[in-house]
PDB file of C-alpha atoms and ligand atoms in Angstrom:
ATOM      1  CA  UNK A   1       7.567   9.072  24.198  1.00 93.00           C
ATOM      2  CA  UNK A   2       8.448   9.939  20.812  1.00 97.00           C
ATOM      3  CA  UNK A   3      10.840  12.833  19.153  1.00 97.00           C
ATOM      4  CA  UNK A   4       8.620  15.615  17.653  1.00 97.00           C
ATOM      5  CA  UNK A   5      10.031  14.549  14.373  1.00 98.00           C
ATOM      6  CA  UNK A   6       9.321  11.140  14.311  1.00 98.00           C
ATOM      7  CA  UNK A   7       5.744  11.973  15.803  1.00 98.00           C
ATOM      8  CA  UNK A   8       5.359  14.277  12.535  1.00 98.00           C
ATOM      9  CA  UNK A   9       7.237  11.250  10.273  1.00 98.00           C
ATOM     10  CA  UNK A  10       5.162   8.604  11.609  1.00 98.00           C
ATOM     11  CA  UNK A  11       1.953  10.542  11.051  1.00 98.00           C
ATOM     12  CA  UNK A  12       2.476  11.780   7.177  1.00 98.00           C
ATOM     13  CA  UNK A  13       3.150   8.076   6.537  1.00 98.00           C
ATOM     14  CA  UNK A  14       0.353   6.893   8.464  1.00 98.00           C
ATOM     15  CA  UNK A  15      -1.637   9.682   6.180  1.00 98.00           C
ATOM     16  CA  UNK A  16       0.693   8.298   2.832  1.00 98.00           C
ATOM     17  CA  UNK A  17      -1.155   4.721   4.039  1.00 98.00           C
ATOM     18  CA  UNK A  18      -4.616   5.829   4.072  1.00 98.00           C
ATOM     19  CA  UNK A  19      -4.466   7.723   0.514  1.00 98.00           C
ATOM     20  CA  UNK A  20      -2.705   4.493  -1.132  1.00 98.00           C
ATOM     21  CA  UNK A  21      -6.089   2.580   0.262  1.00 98.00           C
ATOM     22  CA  UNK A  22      -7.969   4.969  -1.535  1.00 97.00           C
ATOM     23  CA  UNK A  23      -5.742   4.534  -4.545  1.00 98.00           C
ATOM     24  CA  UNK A  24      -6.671   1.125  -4.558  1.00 98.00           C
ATOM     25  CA  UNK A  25     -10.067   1.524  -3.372  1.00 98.00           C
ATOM     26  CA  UNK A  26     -10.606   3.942  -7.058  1.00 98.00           C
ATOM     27  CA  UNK A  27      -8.669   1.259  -8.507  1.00 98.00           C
ATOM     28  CA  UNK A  28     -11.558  -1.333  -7.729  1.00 98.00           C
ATOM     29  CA  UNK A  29     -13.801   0.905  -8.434  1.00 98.00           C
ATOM     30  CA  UNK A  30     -12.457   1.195 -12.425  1.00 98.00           C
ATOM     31  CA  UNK A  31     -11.973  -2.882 -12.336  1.00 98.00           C
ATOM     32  CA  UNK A  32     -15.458  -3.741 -11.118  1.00 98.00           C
ATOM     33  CA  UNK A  33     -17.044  -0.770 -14.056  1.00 97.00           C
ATOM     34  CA  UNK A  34     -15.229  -3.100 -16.656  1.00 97.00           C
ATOM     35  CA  UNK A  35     -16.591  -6.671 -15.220  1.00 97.00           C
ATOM     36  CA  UNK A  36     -13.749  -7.113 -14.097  1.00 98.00           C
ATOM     37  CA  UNK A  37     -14.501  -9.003 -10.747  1.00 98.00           C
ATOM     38  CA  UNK A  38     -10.939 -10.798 -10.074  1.00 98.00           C
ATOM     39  CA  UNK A  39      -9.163  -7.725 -10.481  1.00 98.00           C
ATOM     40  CA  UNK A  40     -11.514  -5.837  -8.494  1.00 98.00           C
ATOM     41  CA  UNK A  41     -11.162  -8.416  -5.567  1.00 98.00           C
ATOM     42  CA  UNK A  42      -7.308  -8.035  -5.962  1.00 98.00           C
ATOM     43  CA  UNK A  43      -7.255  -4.547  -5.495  1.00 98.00           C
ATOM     44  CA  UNK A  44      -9.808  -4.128  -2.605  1.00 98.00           C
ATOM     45  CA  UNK A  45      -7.812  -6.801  -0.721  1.00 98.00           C
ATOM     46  CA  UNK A  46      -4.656  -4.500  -1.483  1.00 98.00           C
ATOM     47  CA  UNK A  47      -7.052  -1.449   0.127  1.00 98.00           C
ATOM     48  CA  UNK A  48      -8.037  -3.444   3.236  1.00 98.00           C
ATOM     49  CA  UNK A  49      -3.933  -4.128   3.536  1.00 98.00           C
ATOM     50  CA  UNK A  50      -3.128  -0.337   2.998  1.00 98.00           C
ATOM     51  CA  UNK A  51      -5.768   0.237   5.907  1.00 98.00           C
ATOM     52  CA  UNK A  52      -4.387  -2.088   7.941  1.00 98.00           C
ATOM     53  CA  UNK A  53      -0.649  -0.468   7.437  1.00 98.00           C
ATOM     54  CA  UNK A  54      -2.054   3.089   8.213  1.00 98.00           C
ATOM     55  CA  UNK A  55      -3.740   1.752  11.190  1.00 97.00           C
ATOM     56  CA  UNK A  56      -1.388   0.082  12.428  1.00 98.00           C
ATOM     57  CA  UNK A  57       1.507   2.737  12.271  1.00 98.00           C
ATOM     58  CA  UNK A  58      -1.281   4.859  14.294  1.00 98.00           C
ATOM     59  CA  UNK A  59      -1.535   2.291  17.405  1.00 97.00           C
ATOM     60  CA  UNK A  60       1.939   2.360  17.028  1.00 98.00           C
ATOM     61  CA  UNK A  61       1.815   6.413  17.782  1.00 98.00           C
ATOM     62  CA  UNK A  62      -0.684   5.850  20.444  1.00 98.00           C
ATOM     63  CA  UNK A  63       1.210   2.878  21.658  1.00 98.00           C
ATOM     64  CA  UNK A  64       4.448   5.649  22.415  1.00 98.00           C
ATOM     65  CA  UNK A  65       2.291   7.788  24.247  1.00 98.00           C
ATOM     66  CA  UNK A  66       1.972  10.170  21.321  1.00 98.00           C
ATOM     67  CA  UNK A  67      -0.906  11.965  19.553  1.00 98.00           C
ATOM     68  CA  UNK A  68      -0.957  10.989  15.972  1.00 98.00           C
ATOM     69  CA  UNK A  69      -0.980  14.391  13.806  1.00 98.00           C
ATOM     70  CA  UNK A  70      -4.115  14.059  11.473  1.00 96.00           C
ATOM     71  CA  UNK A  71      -4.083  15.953   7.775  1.00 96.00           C
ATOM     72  CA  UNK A  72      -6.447  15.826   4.998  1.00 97.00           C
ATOM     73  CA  UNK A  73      -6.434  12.686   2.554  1.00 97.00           C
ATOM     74  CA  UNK A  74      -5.610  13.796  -0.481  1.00 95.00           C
ATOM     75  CA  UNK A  75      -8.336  12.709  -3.868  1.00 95.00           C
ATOM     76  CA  UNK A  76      -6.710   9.777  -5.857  1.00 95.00           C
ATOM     77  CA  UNK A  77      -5.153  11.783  -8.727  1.00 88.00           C
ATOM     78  CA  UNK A  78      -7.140   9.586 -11.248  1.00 91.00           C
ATOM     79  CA  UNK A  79     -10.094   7.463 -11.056  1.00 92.00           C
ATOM     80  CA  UNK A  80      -9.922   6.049 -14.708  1.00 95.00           C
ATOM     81  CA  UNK A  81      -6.976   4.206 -16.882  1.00 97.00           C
ATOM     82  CA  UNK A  82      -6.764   3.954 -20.116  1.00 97.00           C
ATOM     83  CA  UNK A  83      -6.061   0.212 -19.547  1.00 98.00           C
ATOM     84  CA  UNK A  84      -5.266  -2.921 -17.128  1.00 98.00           C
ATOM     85  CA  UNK A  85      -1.219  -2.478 -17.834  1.00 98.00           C
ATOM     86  CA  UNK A  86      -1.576   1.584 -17.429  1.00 98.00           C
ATOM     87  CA  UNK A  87      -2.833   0.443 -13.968  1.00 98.00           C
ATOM     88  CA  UNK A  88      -0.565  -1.507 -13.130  1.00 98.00           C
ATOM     89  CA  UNK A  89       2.186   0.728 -14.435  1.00 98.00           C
ATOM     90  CA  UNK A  90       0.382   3.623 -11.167  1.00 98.00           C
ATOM     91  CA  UNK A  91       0.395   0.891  -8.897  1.00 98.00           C
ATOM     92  CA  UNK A  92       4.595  -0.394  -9.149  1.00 98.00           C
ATOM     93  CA  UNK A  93       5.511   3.395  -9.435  1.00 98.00           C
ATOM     94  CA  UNK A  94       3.602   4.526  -6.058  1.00 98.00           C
ATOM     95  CA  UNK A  95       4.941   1.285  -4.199  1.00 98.00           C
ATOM     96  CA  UNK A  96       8.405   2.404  -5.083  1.00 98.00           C
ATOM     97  CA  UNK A  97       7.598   5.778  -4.609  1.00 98.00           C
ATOM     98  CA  UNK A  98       6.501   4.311  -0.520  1.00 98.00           C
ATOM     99  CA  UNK A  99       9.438   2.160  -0.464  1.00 98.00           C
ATOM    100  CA  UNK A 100      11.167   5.844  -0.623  1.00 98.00           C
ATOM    101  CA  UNK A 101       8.890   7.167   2.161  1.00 98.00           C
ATOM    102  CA  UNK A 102       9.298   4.193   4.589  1.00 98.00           C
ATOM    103  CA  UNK A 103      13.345   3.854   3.711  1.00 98.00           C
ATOM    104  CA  UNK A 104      13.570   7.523   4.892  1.00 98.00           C
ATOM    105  CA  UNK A 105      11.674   6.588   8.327  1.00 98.00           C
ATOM    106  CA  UNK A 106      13.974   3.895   8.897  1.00 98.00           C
ATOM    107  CA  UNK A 107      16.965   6.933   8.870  1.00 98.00           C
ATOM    108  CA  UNK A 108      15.224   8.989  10.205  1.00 98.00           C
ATOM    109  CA  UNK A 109      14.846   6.575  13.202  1.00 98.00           C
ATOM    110  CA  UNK A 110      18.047   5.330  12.947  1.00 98.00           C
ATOM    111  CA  UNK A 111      19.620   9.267  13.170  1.00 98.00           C
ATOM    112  CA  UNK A 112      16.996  10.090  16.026  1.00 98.00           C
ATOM    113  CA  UNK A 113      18.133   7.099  18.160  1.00 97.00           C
ATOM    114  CA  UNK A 114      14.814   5.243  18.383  1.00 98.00           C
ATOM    115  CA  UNK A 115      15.692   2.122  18.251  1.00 97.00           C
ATOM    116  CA  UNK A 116      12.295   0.630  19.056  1.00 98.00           C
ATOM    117  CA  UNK A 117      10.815   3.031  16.236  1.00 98.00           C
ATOM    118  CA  UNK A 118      13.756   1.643  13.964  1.00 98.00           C
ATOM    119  CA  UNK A 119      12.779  -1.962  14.616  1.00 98.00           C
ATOM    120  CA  UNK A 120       8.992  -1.135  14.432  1.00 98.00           C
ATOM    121  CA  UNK A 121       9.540   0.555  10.802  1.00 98.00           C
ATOM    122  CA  UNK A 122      11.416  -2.622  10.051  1.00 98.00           C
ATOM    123  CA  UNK A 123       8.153  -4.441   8.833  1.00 98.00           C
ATOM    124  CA  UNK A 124       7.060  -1.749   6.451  1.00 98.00           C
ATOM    125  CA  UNK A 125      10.647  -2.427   4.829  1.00 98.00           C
ATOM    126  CA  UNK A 126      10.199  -6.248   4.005  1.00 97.00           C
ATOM    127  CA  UNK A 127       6.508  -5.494   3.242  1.00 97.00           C
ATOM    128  CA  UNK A 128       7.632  -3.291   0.542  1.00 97.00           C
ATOM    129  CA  UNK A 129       9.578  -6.117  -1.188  1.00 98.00           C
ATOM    130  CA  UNK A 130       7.188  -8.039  -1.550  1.00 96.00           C
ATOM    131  CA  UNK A 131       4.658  -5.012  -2.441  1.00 96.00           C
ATOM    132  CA  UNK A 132       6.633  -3.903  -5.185  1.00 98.00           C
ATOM    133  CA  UNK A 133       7.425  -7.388  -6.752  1.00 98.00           C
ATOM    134  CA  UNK A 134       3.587  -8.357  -6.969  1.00 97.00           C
ATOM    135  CA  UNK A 135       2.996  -5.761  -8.452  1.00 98.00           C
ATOM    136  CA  UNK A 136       5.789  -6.255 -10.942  1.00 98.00           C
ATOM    137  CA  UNK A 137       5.022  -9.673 -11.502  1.00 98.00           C
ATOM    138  CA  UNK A 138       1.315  -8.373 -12.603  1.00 98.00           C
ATOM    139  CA  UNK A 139       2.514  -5.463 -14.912  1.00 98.00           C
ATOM    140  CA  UNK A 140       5.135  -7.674 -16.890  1.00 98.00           C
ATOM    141  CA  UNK A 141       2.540 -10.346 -17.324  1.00 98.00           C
ATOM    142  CA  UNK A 142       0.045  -8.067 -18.354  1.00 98.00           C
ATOM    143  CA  UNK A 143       2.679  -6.831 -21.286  1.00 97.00           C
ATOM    144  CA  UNK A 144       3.582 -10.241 -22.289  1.00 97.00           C
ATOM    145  CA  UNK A 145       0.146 -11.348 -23.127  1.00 96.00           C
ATOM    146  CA  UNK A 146      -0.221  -7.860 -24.326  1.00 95.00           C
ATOM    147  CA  UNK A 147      -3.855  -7.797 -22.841  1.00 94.00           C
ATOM    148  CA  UNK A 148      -4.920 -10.982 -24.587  1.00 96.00           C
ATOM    149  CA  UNK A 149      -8.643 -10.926 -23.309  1.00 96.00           C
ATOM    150  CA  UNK A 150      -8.215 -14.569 -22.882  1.00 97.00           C
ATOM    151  CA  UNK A 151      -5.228 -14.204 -20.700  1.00 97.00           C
ATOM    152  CA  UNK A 152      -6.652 -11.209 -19.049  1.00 97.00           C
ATOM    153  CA  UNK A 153      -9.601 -13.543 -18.316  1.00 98.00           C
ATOM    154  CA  UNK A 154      -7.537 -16.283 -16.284  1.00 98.00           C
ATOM    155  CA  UNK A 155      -6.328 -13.886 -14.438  1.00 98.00           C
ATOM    156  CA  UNK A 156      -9.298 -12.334 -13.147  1.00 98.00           C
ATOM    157  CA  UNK A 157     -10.349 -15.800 -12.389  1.00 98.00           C
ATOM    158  CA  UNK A 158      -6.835 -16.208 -10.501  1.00 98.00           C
ATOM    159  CA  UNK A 159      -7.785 -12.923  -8.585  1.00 98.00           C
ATOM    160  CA  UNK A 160     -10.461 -13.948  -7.170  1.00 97.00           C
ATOM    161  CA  UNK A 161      -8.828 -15.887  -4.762  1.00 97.00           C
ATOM    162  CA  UNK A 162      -7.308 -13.172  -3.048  1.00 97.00           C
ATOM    163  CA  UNK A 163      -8.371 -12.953   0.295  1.00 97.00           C
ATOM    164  CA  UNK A 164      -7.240 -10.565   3.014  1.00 97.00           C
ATOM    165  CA  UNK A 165      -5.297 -11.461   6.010  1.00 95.00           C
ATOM    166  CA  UNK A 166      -4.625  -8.811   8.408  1.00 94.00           C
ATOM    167  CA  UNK A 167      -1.269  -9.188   8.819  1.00 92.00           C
ATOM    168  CA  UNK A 168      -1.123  -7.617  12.912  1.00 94.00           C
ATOM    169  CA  UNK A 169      -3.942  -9.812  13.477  1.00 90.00           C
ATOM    170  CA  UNK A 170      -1.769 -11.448  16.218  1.00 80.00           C
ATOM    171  CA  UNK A 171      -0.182  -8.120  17.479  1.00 73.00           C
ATOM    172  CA  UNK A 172      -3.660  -6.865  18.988  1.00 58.00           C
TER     173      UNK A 172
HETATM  174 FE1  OFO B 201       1.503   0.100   2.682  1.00 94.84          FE
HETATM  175  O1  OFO B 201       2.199  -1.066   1.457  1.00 94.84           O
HETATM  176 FE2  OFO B 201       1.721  -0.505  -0.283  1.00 94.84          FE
HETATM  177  O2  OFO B 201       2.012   1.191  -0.154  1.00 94.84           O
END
């Protein structure tokens, strides 16, 4: 059993989750309409982890006994960017805008005296980290080479690499 609040908490985010898939997912979209496979790849693996994340925090809901509180999914607020580094610029700011989200679970948790939904947020936390430092790492290398198509064209190459690993793959 879960406090109302936290039922309502844990359900917005698990809604905040599914639109940043389909951030990503319009993302792709934009990539693959330039060529540009890599980056495509990169940002459809970064949909299938946003999935995951949304799922997950719904078992978790489920897992407490609770009915998960379901909302529309809100249209990604743009579907085309004026370039690779404007893209990239969307994709730091909304993973620091979710760091904000998830940090205010955690208190919220933390005030509400859950301390199993306080350790459970804990993952989202660290995941964040590392969330908004790849995307960092992309952004300032896309401004250093200041697009160089040359540049921009080892990357791609370096994208498609990515693969997805479903990180609760072992909690199931
Ligand atoms: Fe769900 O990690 Fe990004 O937002």
């Amino acid at each position: 059993m879960m406090k109302e609040s936290l039922v309502k908490a844990y359900s917005t985010q698990a809604n905040a989750e599914w639109y940043s898939a389909y951030l990503y997912l319009a993302m792709c979209s934009h990539a693959d309409s330039l060529g540009l496979k890599g980056f495509a790849n990169w940002l459809y693996v970064q949909y299938q982890e946003e999935m995951a994340h949304g799922n997950h925090m719904y078992q978790y809901i489920a897992e407490r006994g609770e009915k998960a509180i379901f909302s529309a999914i809100e249209k990604p607020e743009k579907v085309e960017w004026a370039s690779l580094t404007e893209m990239f610029e969307q994709v730091l700011e909304h993973e620091q805008k979710v760091t904000g989200l998830i940090n205010d679970i955690a208190t919220l948790s933390k005030n509400e005296n859950d301390h199993a939904s306080y350790n459970f947020i804990q993952w989202y936390v660290d995941e964040q980290v590392e969330e908004e430092s790849s995307a960092d790492e992309i952004l300032s290398t896309l401004k250093f080479v200041k697009e160089d198509p040359v540049a921009v064209y080892n990357m791609d190459k370096e994208f498609q690499a990515r693969v997805f690993v479903d990180p609760f793959a072992n909690a199931k």
